[in-house]
CSV table of C-alpha atoms in Angstrom, one decimal:
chain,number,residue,atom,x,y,z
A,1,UNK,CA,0.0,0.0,0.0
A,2,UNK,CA,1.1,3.2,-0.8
A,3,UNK,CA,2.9,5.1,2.3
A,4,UNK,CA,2.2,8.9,3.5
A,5,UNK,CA,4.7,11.0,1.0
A,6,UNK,CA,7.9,12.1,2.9
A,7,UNK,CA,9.6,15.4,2.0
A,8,UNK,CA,6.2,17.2,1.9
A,9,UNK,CA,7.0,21.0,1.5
A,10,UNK,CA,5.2,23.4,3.4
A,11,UNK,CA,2.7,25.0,1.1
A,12,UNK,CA,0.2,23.5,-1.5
A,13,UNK,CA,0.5,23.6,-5.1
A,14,UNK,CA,-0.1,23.5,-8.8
A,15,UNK,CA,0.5,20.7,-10.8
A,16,UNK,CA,-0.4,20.4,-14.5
A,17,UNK,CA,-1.9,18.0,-16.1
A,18,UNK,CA,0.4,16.8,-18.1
A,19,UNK,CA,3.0,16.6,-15.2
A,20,UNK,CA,0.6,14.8,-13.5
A,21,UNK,CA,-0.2,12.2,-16.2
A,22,UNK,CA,3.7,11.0,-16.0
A,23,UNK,CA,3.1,9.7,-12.3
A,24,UNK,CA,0.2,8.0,-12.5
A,25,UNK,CA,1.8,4.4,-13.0
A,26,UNK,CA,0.7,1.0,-12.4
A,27,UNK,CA,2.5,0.5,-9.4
A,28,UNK,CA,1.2,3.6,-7.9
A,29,UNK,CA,-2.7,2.7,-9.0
A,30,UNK,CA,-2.2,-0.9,-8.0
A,31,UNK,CA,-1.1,0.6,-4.8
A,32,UNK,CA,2.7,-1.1,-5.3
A,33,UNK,CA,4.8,1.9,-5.4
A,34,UNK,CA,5.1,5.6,-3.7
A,35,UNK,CA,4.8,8.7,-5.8
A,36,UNK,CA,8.9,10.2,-6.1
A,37,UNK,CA,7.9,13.1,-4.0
A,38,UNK,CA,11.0,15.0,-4.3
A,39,UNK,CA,11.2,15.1,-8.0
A,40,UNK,CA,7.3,15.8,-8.4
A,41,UNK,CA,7.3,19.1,-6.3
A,42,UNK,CA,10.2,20.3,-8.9
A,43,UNK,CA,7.6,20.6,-11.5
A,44,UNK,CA,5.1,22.5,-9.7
A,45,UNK,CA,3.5,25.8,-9.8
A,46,UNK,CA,2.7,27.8,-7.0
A,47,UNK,CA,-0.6,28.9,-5.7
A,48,UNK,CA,-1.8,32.6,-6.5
A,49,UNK,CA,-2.7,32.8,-2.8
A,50,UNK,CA,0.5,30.6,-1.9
A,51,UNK,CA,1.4,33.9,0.7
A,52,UNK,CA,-2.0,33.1,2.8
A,53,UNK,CA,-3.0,30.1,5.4
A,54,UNK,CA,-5.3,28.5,3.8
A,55,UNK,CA,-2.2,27.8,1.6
A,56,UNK,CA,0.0,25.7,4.3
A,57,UNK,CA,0.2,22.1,3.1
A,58,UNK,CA,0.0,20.9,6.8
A,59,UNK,CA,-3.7,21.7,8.2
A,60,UNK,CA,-4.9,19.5,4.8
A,61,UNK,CA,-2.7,16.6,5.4
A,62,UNK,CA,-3.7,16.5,9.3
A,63,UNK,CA,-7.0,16.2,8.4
A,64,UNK,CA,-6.5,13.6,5.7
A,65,UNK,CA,-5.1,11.3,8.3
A,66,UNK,CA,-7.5,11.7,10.5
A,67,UNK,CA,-10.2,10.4,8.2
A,68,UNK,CA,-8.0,7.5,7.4
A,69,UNK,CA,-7.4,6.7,11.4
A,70,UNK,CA,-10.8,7.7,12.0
A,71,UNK,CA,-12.7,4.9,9.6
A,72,UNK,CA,-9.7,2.7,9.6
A,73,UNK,CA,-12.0,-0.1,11.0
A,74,UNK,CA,-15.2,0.5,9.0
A,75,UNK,CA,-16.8,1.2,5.7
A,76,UNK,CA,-14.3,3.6,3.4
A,77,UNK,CA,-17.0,5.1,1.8
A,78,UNK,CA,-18.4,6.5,5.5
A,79,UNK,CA,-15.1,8.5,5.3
A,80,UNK,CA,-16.5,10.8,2.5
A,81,UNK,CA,-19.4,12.3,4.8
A,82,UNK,CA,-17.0,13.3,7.6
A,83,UNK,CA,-14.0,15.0,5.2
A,84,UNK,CA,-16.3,17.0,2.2
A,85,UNK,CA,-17.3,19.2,4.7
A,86,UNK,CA,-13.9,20.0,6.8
A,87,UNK,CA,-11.9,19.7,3.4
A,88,UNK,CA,-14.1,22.8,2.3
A,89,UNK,CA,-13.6,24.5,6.1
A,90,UNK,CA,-9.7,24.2,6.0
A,91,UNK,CA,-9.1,25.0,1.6
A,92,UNK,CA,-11.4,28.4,2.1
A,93,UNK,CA,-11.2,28.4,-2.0
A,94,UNK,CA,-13.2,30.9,-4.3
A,95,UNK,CA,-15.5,28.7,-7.3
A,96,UNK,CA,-13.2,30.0,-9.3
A,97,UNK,CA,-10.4,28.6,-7.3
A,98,UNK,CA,-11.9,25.1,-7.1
A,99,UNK,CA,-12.4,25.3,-10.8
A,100,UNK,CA,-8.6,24.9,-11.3
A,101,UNK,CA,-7.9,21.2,-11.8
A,102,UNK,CA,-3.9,21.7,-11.2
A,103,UNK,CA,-4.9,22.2,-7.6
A,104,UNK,CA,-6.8,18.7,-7.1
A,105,UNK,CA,-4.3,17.0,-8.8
A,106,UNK,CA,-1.5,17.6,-6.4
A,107,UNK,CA,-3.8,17.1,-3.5
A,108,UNK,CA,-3.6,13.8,-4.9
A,109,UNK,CA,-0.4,12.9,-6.4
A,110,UNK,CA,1.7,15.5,-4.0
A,111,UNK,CA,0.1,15.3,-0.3
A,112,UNK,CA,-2.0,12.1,-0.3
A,113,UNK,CA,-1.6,9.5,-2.9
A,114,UNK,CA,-2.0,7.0,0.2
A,115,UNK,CA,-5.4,8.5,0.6
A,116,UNK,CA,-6.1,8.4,-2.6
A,117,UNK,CA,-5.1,4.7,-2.7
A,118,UNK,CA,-6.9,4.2,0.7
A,119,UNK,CA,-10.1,5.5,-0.1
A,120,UNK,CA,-10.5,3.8,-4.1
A,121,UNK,CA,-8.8,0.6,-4.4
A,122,UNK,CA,-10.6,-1.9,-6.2
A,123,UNK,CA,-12.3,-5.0,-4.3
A,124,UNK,CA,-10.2,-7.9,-4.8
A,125,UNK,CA,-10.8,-9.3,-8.5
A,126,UNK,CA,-11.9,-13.0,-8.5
A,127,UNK,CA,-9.4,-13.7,-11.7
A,128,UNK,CA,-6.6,-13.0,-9.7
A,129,UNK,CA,-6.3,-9.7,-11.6
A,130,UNK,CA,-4.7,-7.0,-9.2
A,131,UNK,CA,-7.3,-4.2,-7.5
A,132,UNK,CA,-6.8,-0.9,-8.6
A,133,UNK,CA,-7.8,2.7,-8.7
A,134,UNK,CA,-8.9,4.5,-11.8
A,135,UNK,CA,-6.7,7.2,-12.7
A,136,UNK,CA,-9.1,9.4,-12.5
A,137,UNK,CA,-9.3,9.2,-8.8
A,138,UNK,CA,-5.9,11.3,-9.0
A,139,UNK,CA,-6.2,13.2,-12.1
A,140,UNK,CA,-9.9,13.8,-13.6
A,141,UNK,CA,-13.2,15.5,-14.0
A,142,UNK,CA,-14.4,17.5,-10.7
A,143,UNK,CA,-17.4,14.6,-10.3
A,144,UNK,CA,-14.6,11.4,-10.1
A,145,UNK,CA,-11.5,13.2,-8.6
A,146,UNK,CA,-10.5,11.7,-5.0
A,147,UNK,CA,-10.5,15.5,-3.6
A,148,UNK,CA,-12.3,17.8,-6.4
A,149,UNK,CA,-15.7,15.4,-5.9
A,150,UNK,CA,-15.7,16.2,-2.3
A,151,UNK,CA,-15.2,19.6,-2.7
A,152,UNK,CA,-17.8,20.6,-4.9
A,153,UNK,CA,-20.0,18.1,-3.1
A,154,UNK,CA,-19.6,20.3,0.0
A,155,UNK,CA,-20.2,23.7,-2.3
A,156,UNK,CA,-23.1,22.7,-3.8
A,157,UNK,CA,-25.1,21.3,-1.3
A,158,UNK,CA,-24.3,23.6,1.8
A,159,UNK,CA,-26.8,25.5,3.1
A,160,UNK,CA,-25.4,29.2,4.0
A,161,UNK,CA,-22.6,28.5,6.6
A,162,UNK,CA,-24.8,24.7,7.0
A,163,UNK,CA,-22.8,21.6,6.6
A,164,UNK,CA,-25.6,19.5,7.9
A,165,UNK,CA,-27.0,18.6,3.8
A,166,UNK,CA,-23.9,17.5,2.8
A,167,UNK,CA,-23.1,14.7,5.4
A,168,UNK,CA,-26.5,13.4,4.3
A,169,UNK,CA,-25.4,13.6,0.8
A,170,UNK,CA,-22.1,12.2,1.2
A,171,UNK,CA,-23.7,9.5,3.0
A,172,UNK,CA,-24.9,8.2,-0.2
A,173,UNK,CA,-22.4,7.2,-3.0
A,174,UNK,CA,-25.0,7.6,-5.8
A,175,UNK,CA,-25.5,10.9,-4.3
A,176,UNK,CA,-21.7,11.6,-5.4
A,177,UNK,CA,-21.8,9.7,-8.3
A,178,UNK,CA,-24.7,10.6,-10.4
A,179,UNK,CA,-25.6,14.1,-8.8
A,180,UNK,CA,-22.8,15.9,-9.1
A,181,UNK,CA,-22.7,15.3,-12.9
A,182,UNK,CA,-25.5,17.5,-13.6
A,183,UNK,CA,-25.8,21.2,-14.0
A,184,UNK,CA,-29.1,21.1,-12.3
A,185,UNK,CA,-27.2,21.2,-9.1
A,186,UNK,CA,-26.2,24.7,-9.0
A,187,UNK,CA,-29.5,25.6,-8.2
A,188,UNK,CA,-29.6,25.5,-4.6
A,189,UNK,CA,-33.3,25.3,-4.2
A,190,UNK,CA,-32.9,22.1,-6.0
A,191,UNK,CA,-30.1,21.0,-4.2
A,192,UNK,CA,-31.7,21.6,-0.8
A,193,UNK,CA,-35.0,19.9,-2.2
A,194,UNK,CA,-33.0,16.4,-3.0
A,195,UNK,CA,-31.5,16.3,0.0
A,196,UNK,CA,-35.2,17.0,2.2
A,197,UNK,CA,-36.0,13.9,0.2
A,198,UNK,CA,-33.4,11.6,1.7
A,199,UNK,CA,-33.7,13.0,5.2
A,200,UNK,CA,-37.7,12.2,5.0
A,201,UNK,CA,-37.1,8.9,3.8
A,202,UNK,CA,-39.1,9.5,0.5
A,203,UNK,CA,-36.2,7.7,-1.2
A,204,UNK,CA,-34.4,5.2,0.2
A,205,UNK,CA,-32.0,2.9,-1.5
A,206,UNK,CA,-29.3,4.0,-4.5
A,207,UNK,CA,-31.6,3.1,-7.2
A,208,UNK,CA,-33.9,5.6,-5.9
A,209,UNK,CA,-32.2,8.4,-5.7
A,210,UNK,CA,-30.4,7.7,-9.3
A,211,UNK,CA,-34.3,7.8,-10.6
A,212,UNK,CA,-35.4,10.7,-8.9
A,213,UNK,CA,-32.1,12.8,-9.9
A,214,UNK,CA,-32.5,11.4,-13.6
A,215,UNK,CA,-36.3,12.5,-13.4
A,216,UNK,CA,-35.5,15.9,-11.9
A,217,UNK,CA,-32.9,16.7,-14.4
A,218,UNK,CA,-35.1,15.6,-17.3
A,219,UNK,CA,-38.4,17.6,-15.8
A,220,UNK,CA,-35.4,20.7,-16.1
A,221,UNK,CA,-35.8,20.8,-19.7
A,222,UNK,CA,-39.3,21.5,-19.5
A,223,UNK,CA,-40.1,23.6,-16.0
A,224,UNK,CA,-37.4,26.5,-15.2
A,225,UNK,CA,-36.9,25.7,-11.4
A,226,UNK,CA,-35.3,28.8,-11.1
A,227,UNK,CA,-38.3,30.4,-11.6
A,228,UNK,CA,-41.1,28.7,-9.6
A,229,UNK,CA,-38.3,28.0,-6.4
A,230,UNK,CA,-36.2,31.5,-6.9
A,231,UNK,CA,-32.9,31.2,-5.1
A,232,UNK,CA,-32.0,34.3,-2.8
A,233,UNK,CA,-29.5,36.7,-4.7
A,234,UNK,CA,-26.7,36.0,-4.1
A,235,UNK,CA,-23.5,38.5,-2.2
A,236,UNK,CA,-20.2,37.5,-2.4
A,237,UNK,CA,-19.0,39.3,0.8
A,238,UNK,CA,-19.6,36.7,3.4
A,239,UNK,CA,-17.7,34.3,1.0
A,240,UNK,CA,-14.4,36.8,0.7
A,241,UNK,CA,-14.9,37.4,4.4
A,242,UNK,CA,-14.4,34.1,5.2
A,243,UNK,CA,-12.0,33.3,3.0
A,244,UNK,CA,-10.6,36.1,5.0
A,245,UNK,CA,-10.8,34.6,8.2
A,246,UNK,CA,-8.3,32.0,7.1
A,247,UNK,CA,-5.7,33.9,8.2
A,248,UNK,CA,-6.6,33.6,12.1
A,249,UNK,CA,-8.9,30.9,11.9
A,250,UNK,CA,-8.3,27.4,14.6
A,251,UNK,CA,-8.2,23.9,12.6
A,252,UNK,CA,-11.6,22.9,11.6
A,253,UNK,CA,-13.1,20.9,14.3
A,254,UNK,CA,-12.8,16.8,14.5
A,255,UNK,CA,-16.5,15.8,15.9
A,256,UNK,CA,-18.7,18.9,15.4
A,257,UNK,CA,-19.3,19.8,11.5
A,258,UNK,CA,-17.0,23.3,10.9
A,259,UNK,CA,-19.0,26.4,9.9
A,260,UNK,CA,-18.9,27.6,6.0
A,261,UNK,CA,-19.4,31.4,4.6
A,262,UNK,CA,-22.2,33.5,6.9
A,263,UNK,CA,-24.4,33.4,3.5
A,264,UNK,CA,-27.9,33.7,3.3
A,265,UNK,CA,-29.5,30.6,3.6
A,266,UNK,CA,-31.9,29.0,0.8
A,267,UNK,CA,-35.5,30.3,1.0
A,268,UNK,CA,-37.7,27.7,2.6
A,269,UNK,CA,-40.6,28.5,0.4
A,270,UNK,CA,-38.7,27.8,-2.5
A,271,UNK,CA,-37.2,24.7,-1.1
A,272,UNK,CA,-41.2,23.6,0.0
A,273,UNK,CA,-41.8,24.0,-3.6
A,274,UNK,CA,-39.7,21.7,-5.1
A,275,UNK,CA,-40.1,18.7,-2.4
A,276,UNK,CA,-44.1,19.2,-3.4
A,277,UNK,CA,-43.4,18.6,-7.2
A,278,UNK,CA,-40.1,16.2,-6.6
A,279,UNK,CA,-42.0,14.0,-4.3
A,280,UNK,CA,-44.9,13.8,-7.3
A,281,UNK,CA,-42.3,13.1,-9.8
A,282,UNK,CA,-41.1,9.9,-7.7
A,283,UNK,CA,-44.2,8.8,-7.5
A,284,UNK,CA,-44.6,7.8,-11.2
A,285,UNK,CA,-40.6,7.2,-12.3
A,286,UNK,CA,-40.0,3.4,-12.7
A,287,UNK,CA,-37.2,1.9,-10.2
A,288,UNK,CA,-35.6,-0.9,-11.1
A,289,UNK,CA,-36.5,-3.9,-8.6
A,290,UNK,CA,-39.3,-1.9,-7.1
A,291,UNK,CA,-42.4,-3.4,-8.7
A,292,UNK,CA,-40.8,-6.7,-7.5
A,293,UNK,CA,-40.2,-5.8,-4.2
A,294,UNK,CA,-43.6,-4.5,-3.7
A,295,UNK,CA,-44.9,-7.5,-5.3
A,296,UNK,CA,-43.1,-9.2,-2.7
A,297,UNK,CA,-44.9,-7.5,0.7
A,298,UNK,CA,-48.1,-7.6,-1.0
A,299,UNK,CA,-47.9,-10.9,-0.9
A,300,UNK,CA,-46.2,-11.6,2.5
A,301,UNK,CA,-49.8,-9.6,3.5
């Protein structure tokens, strides 16, 4: 298994794709070999913020092996829920920021390639064949990246300063998987809609909640949500005062869920909305093994 990188430098940085792309071997997806630490942080570029906090390589990688420690025992997956959120809290990055995939890449391949390995090694293959990560775990779109996914995952589905609806999200790998994808999600009404869904228990199981975000994306192309569930204009002060706030800010904390940018929170009424004609949309989408299942207790009745 791949071992925590040594010679780790003290800020974060840039890496290109292309760079990238030259260390992504099989002994380093198979989890065989380390990534040559040393000679990959001579290729780097630095942040544009690399003067601030929220820069220093150290707070990132504390809190990456903490998730590791902390679901060392259990389910990997279950790790996702606790870091998107804190990963957000300590980075303090801008959209645009995020948007840079040089970034995610050498959260990856130049402070946690263990993590990376850790988190999205292949089960065990039954032809003997070696388990292995995709490469785009390390270095790919913002919806598969190791880092990127969890980031936007924590962007797009906070409420204001509330981390609450993206543990629930995060919970959920189809939630990461499928969601995340769509541009339908940047409409935080609609985002805060999906994830009033789970929390009631309208939809339950991961072939739910694909069918309900495949028939809510599909019902986008005919009804504008944005303008029956209007989202609050938004202000990007709270944002650049937070991002501020790096600068004197403690560590995120370990048990309770950190606190995001003091933004305005999603209307209710809007939100209401949207659960009203989501939950009617479930109600006639076809889930595969659902007829069968209710077949089943009909008949156990």
């Amino acid at each position: 298994m791949t071992d925590k990188p040594n010679h780790l430098p003290e800020r974060l940085a840039l890496l290109a794709d292309l760079n990238a792309a030259q260390y992504l071997t099989e002994g380093l997806l198979t989890g065989k070999e380390d990534v040559p630490a040393i000679a990959l942080n001579k290729i780097t570029e630095p942040l544009p913020h690399a003067g601030e906090s929220r820069a220093e390589l150290e707070p990132v990688r504390d809190l990456i092996d903490d998730a590791m420690h902390g679901f060392r025992d259990g389910k990997v997956t279950a790790a996702d829920a606790w870091l998107a959120p804190r990963l957000h809290a300590t980075l303090r990055l801008s959209r645009r920021e995020a948007a840079d995939r040089r970034l995610w890449n050498y959260l990856a391949l130049g402070v946690a390639p263990d993590y990376v390995v850790w988190r999205h090694l292949s089960e065990p293959k039954k032809d003997g064949e070696l388990p292995k990560v995709a490469s785009t775990r390390f270095r790919g779109p913002a919806y598969t990246q190791a880092f990127a996914r969890l980031w936007w995952a924590a962007e797009l589905f906070r409420n204001g300063s509330d981390y609450a609806p993206v543990a629930t999200v995060c919970a959920h790998q189809d939630m990461l998987n499928t969601a995340l994808r769509l541009d339908v999600i940047d409409h935080r009404p609609t985002a805060q809609a999906i994830v009033r869904l789970i929390t009631r228990a309208t939809v339950r199981t991961g072939r739910e909640i694909n069918a309900l975000v495949a028939a809510i994306n599909a019902s986008a192309a005919t009804l504008m949500y944005d303008v029956v569930a209007p989202d609050a204009e938004r202000d990007g002060r709270p944002l650049q005062a937070w991002i501020e706030a790096a600068e004197s800010a403690p560590a995120v904390p370990r048990r309770a869920l950190p606190e995001g940018p003091d933004e305005e929170k999603t209307p209710e009424t809007s939100v209401a909305v949207l659960v009203d004609h989501f939950t009617e949309l479930f109600a006639e989408v076809p889930v595969r093994g659902k007829a069968a299942a209710d077949d089943t207790k009909a008949s156990e009745l």
